[in-house]
Structures are given as structure tokens and as C-alpha cells.
Amino acid sequence: MQNSGSEQMQGKKLTPSAIAGYLDQYVVGQDEAKKVLSVAVYSHYRKQGRQRLGDVEVAKSNILLIGPTGTGKTLLCETLSRVARVPFVTANATSLAQSKYVNEEIEALLLRLLEKAGGDVAKAQRGIVFIDEIDKLKASEGEQRGTSGERVQHALLKIMEGAPVRLGSAQTIDTTNILFICAGAFVGLEDITAASHAFGFISVDKHDDQQILDRLNSRVKPTDLFKFGLIPEFAGRLPIIANLQNLSKELLVKIMVEPRNSIYNQFREAFREEGVELHIELAAFQQIAEMAFEYKVGARSLRGIFEEMLTPVMFLVPDHPEIRRVVIKSLFEEPSLITLS
Ligand SMILES: Nc1ncnc2c1ncn2[C@@H]1O[C@H](COP(=O)(O)OP(=O)(O)O)[C@@H](O)[C@H]1O
Ligand SMILES: [Mg+2]
């Protein structure tokens, strides 16, 4: 059994680096997004109980995660929800857009937040709401105004700006201090951003750090999101944007091997239960990563290729208790089955 995140972190001070360290155990790479998320969640805790710093109102900083499909957006937020010490709920924008009753769906979401808070309204009001696949709410060109996606944006905008929402049970939740994290692949946004940065910062001093310049130049601007199809007020409510990167072949290999619940660990465990030691060599993982990389769906295709490789052995092993060890060196070689001599 896996420890739940909060159990594992109990008693520890949840600094940004501690949160990022927890994320590292499950999510490979994506350091920028990890930093942004852990700083935001930390600041969100810190604000609890003191909504004002002296006379300075601490505005909340909702986050938008942008990155290609299968690079870990959903995984990052699921993992974050296990360490967050505030109530955390998830919604999917695609299903919100398909619903006829968006406001009811949003109420149900807040009700779940209240349940996670054990019925404590004050606690729920400082929770975190994660909305996945937010890019599916875009108003596409040629469509009439008031499409379902746009309607959902308006409905979400209301709670992101902060509004009292009446829940069925006559309870009211004020959403002003709820932190919103949104994520989406935003296919096509890169071209918009590239075009809008035609006149980017240009290094004028040889001491300028090219990496920093590149980063500033690739920043997604609210106007880019507007061109993509988010209404300006909605984009404006997501001031912090973090980018997830395409996963390299090296990172794809790491994903199969390193996380606590990696595919490799899961299958080793399943084989161990049959009394068999499973050993897969690096070259085989590299071949799988190579194939997955070509499919261009991030880490999504790893499991399928991996399982396909193991299926013949998984078919054999239960009938052969004498098999003690399975070694796979390459996708193009039969696995070695080592039996009790
Ligand atoms: N950076 C990563 N580290 C570890 N696993 C990952 C990573 N990115 C994707 N995966 C794996 O790929 C699958 C799809 O990832 P997901 O987070 O759903 O992608 P998306 O960015 O499209 O939301 C998940 O099952 C996850 O295990
Ligand atoms: Mg996702």
C-alpha cells in the first residue's frame, strides 16, 4: 500500500521545496511547473487566517498549466491533491461543456469541496479547485457566440472572481479565496505565441543570459489566450502560466522506471506475487521510449507498448511454477525464462 501524501508529509513543514520533493516522487521532469505549483500552494496555505497583510490585500494567483498531451498535467495535479493540506477537488471542462446544467454542475463541485472539508464552510472557502482540459472551452472561429464552451467560461469566471454560491442545503460558499488551477494542451497556441513575439526581447548586452531571454520571449500572453478562444476576462483571471515541456526519450525511460508507482515497479510486483523475478534491461526501455516518442502522445503510449512486450510471458508464467526469473534484453529478442535447475 502506498502512503497517502499527507500521511507521508505529516509533521513536516510544507515548504515549496518539500511540496516539489513530493511531486518528484511521482512526476518526472517538468521542473518549471512543479516550482510554480509548489510556490502557489505554499502561498495559499500561508494566507490562511490572514487575508490581509497589514493593509495589503493579498490577491490570489490562479494558475494555468499549458503543455502537450501526455506530459503530466493531470498527473501533477492529482499528485498535488494528495499533499495539499486544504480541500482539493477536480473538474473536467469537457464534461462541463457537455452539460446542460452548468451552474448545477458547479454547485455540485463546490458541494464536493465542502464534503472534503468535512462540512466546514470556512475550510472549503480556502480550498483548491482544479479544472482540467480548460482549452476545450475555446470558442472556435465561425461558431456563433454563446457556444457551450463560452457559457462555461462565463459560469467559471463568476466563481473565479469570487461570488457567494448558494448550495442546495441552504449553505453558502464564498469563492473569493479558493485557488483555481487550470490545465490544457492548447493545441495551436504555440503558433499564436510565436507570431505575437515577432518583436521579442533581443540581447543588447553580451552579458544578457540567452536562456532568460528565450524564456521571456516564449511567454504566453493573455492576448494569445484570447486569440486562442478564451474570453479576455477569463484569461485575465489566470495570471500565472506555467509550461510543461515535451518529454524527451531519456525522460520517457525514467518515467517507466523511476517513479514510486512506475510501470516497471508495478509489473515487478505482479511477477513477484507469482514467485518470479522480472528483470528488464535498459536497452528494452530505450526501444519502448523510441516508439512512444514517435507516437507524439507524451508518456501515454508507454503502458500499451510495455504490456504488449510482456503479454507472452504473462500468458506462460502461471502454468509454469518452475520459472523463477524472466529477463528481457530487447523488444526484438525472445525473453529468457530462467527455471529452477
Ligand atoms: N512527467 C511525467 N512523469 C511521470 N509520468 C508521466 C509524466 N507525464 C505523463 N505521465 C504518464 O502518462 C500518462 C498521461 O499523463 P497525464 O498527466 O494524464 O497527461 P496530460 O498532460 O495529458 O494531462 C499518465 O498515466 C502518467 O502516468
Ligand atoms: Mg490531462
XYZ file of C-alpha atoms and ligand atoms in Angstrom:
369
model
C 0.000 0.000 0.000
C 1.095 3.468 -0.801
C 1.086 6.045 1.940
C -1.158 8.909 1.195
C 0.802 12.069 0.601
C -0.398 13.878 3.662
C 0.453 10.890 5.839
C 3.934 10.796 4.444
C 4.445 14.519 4.917
C 2.809 14.683 8.308
C 4.519 16.981 10.724
C 6.909 18.231 8.073
C 6.829 21.897 7.224
C 5.292 22.061 3.812
C 7.678 24.498 2.163
C 7.714 24.858 -1.622
C 10.746 22.587 -1.847
C 9.040 19.931 0.292
C 5.987 20.023 -1.967
C 8.169 19.824 -5.084
C 10.099 16.958 -3.492
C 6.873 15.038 -3.054
C 5.867 15.724 -6.660
C 9.309 14.474 -7.769
C 8.495 11.010 -6.467
C 5.689 10.601 -8.969
C 6.229 13.082 -11.775
C 9.376 13.047 -13.900
C 10.835 16.336 -15.175
C 8.558 19.384 -15.581
C 10.555 21.343 -13.024
C 9.113 24.692 -14.022
C 5.523 23.568 -13.459
C 6.499 21.887 -10.180
C 8.079 25.106 -8.916
C 5.140 27.265 -9.894
C 2.618 24.879 -8.341
C 4.510 24.381 -5.119
C 5.081 28.105 -4.595
C 1.414 28.840 -5.302
C 0.143 26.149 -2.956
C 2.569 27.236 -0.236
C 1.472 30.874 -0.545
C -2.114 29.700 -0.475
C -1.567 27.997 2.912
C 0.332 30.940 4.276
C -2.524 33.263 3.542
C -4.929 31.202 5.566
C -6.255 33.037 8.522
C -4.732 36.282 7.377
C -6.365 37.528 4.272
C -4.693 40.871 4.724
C -1.028 41.574 5.247
C -1.282 44.810 7.132
C -3.242 46.879 4.710
C -2.130 44.986 1.699
C -4.728 42.708 0.216
C -3.077 39.507 -0.862
C -4.541 38.691 -4.239
C -4.653 35.042 -5.124
C -2.748 33.818 -8.111
C -4.680 31.253 -10.076
C -2.554 29.083 -12.291
C -2.786 27.899 -15.868
C -0.737 24.832 -16.853
C -0.066 24.555 -20.562
C 1.647 21.607 -22.176
C 1.336 18.955 -24.861
C -0.810 15.904 -24.286
C 0.572 13.179 -22.050
C 3.281 15.275 -20.427
C 1.950 15.143 -16.877
C -0.550 17.981 -16.368
C -3.272 15.828 -14.882
C -0.767 13.651 -13.043
C 0.849 16.731 -11.441
C -2.461 17.988 -10.108
C -3.615 14.562 -8.916
C -0.327 14.195 -7.078
C -0.594 17.705 -5.677
C -4.063 16.934 -4.340
C -2.533 14.211 -2.159
C -0.164 16.600 -0.372
C -2.374 19.655 -0.280
C -3.466 20.326 3.265
C -6.593 22.040 2.073
C -9.648 20.504 0.451
C -8.954 19.821 -3.216
C -11.457 18.930 -5.953
C -11.152 18.284 -9.662
C -13.490 19.078 -12.530
C -13.240 18.371 -16.218
C -14.056 21.215 -18.574
C -15.051 18.856 -21.386
C -17.842 17.357 -19.321
C -18.862 20.797 -18.038
C -19.241 21.942 -21.642
C -21.405 18.921 -22.442
C -23.705 19.504 -19.520
C -26.970 21.330 -19.962
C -26.875 22.494 -16.391
C -23.520 24.155 -15.923
C -24.473 26.090 -12.819
C -25.766 22.932 -11.165
C -22.502 21.167 -12.050
C -20.504 23.991 -10.489
C -22.654 23.871 -7.364
C -22.071 20.127 -7.165
C -18.333 20.758 -7.459
C -18.390 23.220 -4.572
C -20.500 20.810 -2.599
C -17.789 18.177 -3.063
C -15.272 20.724 -1.824
C -17.420 21.259 1.249
C -17.597 17.493 1.808
C -13.800 17.259 1.524
C -13.658 19.988 4.170
C -15.765 17.824 6.454
C -18.633 20.264 6.227
C -16.516 23.172 7.471
C -17.519 26.128 5.282
C -14.550 28.290 6.268
C -12.174 25.485 5.315
C -13.913 24.863 1.989
C -13.630 28.559 1.168
C -9.856 28.208 1.244
C -9.724 25.074 -0.856
C -8.269 24.381 -4.291
C -10.289 23.682 -7.435
C -8.520 22.044 -10.366
C -10.196 22.344 -13.758
C -8.703 20.046 -16.366
C -8.905 20.333 -20.178
C -9.754 24.001 -19.943
C -8.720 24.506 -23.582
C -11.830 22.558 -24.606
C -13.851 25.644 -23.665
C -12.489 27.662 -26.534
C -14.903 29.485 -28.763
C -13.989 28.245 -32.195
C -13.995 30.509 -35.187
C -17.144 30.555 -37.217
C -19.226 29.343 -34.321
C -21.975 31.530 -33.038
C -21.446 33.432 -29.868
C -22.713 31.846 -26.727
C -21.450 28.372 -27.560
C -21.407 25.912 -24.716
C -17.687 26.418 -24.114
C -18.111 30.130 -23.802
C -21.066 29.677 -21.496
C -18.933 27.552 -19.213
C -16.183 30.170 -19.251
C -18.680 32.780 -18.061
C -20.001 30.487 -15.352
C -16.485 29.684 -14.158
C -15.455 33.318 -14.363
C -18.104 34.151 -11.818
C -16.717 31.813 -9.197
C -13.120 32.681 -10.061
C -13.833 36.348 -9.479
C -15.371 35.433 -6.165
C -19.059 35.096 -5.568
C -21.323 33.702 -2.887
C -22.732 30.464 -4.225
C -25.820 29.052 -2.634
C -25.625 25.294 -2.229
C -28.723 23.142 -2.064
C -28.534 22.694 1.671
C -29.072 26.422 2.268
C -25.374 26.799 2.888
C -23.447 29.480 1.048
C -19.841 29.294 -0.073
C -17.885 32.413 -0.875
C -15.395 31.529 -3.610
C -13.218 34.639 -3.261
C -10.299 32.823 -1.660
C -10.481 29.500 -3.460
C -7.369 28.824 -5.542
C -8.040 27.747 -9.121
C -5.626 25.656 -11.124
C -6.486 25.092 -14.768
C -4.728 22.890 -17.293
C -4.907 22.239 -21.004
C -2.922 21.233 -24.064
C -3.868 24.345 -26.092
C -3.016 22.818 -29.449
C -2.114 25.632 -31.839
C -1.249 28.162 -29.145
C 2.453 27.894 -29.926
C 1.934 29.341 -33.374
C -0.110 32.202 -31.968
C 2.581 32.956 -29.383
C 5.388 32.729 -31.913
C 3.600 35.173 -34.221
C 2.863 37.627 -31.429
C 6.500 37.609 -30.368
C 7.836 38.680 -33.727
C 9.391 41.615 -31.919
C 10.714 39.916 -28.812
C 13.490 40.999 -26.494
C 16.749 40.968 -28.312
C 20.010 40.657 -26.476
C 21.642 44.081 -26.342
C 24.380 43.181 -23.947
C 26.651 40.199 -24.227
C 26.091 39.587 -20.507
C 22.378 39.003 -21.036
C 21.578 35.417 -20.339
C 20.235 33.927 -23.562
C 18.199 31.375 -21.642
C 16.397 34.070 -19.699
C 15.740 35.989 -22.900
C 14.399 32.860 -24.569
C 12.109 32.251 -21.647
C 10.771 35.809 -21.679
C 10.300 35.603 -25.420
C 8.301 32.391 -25.228
C 5.946 33.713 -22.540
C 2.304 33.163 -23.339
C 0.464 36.480 -23.143
C -3.194 36.927 -22.180
C -3.805 38.244 -25.696
C -2.518 34.930 -27.109
C -5.071 33.086 -24.980
C -7.732 35.450 -26.227
C -6.783 34.685 -29.827
C -6.906 31.004 -28.971
C -10.515 31.364 -27.849
C -10.639 32.184 -24.154
C -12.698 35.225 -23.257
C -10.387 38.030 -22.049
C -11.838 38.232 -18.540
C -11.329 34.511 -18.119
C -7.730 34.586 -19.348
C -7.194 37.590 -17.080
C -8.157 35.505 -14.047
C -5.268 33.115 -14.710
C -2.273 35.387 -14.153
C 0.303 32.650 -13.628
C 1.142 30.470 -16.589
C 3.456 27.500 -16.338
C 4.558 25.492 -19.343
C 5.128 21.763 -19.419
C 7.721 20.528 -21.875
C 7.629 17.707 -24.381
C 9.148 14.602 -22.832
C 12.494 13.531 -24.265
C 13.326 9.853 -24.842
C 15.509 9.932 -21.724
C 12.606 11.216 -19.628
C 10.292 8.577 -21.120
C 12.716 5.893 -19.950
C 12.811 7.461 -16.487
C 9.015 7.533 -16.362
C 8.857 3.766 -16.866
C 11.466 3.067 -14.230
C 11.799 5.724 -11.544
C 8.506 6.895 -10.018
C 7.366 5.061 -6.889
C 4.486 3.567 -8.813
C 6.260 3.285 -12.175
C 5.066 0.738 -14.735
C 8.205 -1.319 -14.142
C 7.644 -1.398 -10.378
C 4.005 -2.356 -10.849
C 4.857 -5.292 -13.087
C 7.793 -6.414 -10.966
C 5.375 -6.561 -8.068
C 2.815 -8.549 -10.082
C 5.508 -11.053 -11.135
C 6.856 -11.257 -7.591
C 3.425 -12.387 -6.474
C 3.840 -15.320 -8.888
C 7.246 -16.048 -7.408
C 9.083 -14.664 -10.435
C 11.758 -12.022 -10.578
C 11.293 -9.724 -13.578
C 14.358 -8.022 -14.982
C 14.205 -5.681 -17.960
C 17.391 -4.193 -19.344
C 17.866 -0.547 -20.196
C 18.035 -1.219 -23.942
C 14.467 -2.537 -23.942
C 13.215 0.569 -22.141
C 15.061 2.711 -24.673
C 13.336 0.905 -27.539
C 9.936 1.432 -25.944
C 10.732 5.127 -25.401
C 11.809 5.409 -29.010
C 8.478 4.041 -30.230
C 6.432 6.112 -27.788
C 8.329 9.234 -28.834
C 7.260 8.678 -32.436
C 3.599 8.422 -31.410
C 3.749 12.003 -30.084
C 1.342 11.457 -27.232
C 3.865 12.017 -24.467
C 4.009 9.210 -21.936
C 0.540 7.994 -22.806
C 1.591 5.147 -25.091
C 4.263 3.711 -22.773
C 1.986 1.372 -20.898
C 0.497 -0.146 -24.040
C 3.866 -0.932 -25.614
C 5.215 -2.189 -22.312
C 2.268 -4.523 -21.707
C 2.403 -5.844 -25.228
C 6.037 -6.798 -24.670
C 5.122 -8.701 -21.512
C 1.910 -10.364 -22.642
C 3.506 -13.593 -23.958
C 5.366 -14.088 -20.686
C 2.342 -13.220 -18.590
C 0.457 -15.852 -20.564
C 3.064 -18.526 -19.813
C 4.146 -17.900 -16.257
C 1.044 -19.009 -14.303
C 1.286 -22.515 -15.849
C 4.983 -22.840 -15.123
C 5.829 -22.584 -11.448
C 9.400 -23.667 -12.274
C 10.073 -20.272 -13.920
C 11.941 -18.170 -11.386
C 13.316 -15.298 -13.358
C 12.383 -13.520 -16.588
C 14.979 -11.392 -18.352
C 14.129 -9.098 -21.259
C 17.074 -7.608 -23.102
C 15.381 -6.219 -26.181
C 11.999 -5.944 -27.847
C 13.448 -7.942 -30.728
C 14.639 -10.926 -28.729
C 12.664 -13.657 -27.032
C 12.645 -13.159 -23.254
C 14.927 -15.510 -21.316
C 12.994 -17.705 -18.926
C 15.205 -18.977 -16.153
C 13.909 -22.016 -14.320
C 14.822 -23.790 -11.155
C 17.590 -26.179 -12.162
N 6.140 13.830 -16.385
C 5.613 12.617 -16.159
N 6.103 11.824 -15.188
C 5.571 10.595 -14.951
N 4.545 10.074 -15.645
C 4.003 10.827 -16.619
C 4.501 12.128 -16.916
N 3.780 12.639 -17.930
C 2.869 11.717 -18.243
N 2.990 10.614 -17.463
C 2.159 9.392 -17.555
O 1.411 9.444 -18.760
C 0.013 9.348 -18.526
C -0.696 10.584 -19.055
O -0.310 11.708 -18.279
P -1.298 12.904 -17.942
O -0.829 13.607 -16.726
O -2.690 12.400 -17.906
O -1.081 13.803 -19.242
P -1.721 15.198 -19.622
O -0.586 16.176 -19.644
O -2.283 14.999 -20.989
O -2.750 15.532 -18.583
C -0.174 9.195 -17.034
O -0.660 7.932 -16.782
C 1.184 9.350 -16.413
O 1.463 8.237 -15.630
Mg -4.817 15.558 -18.817
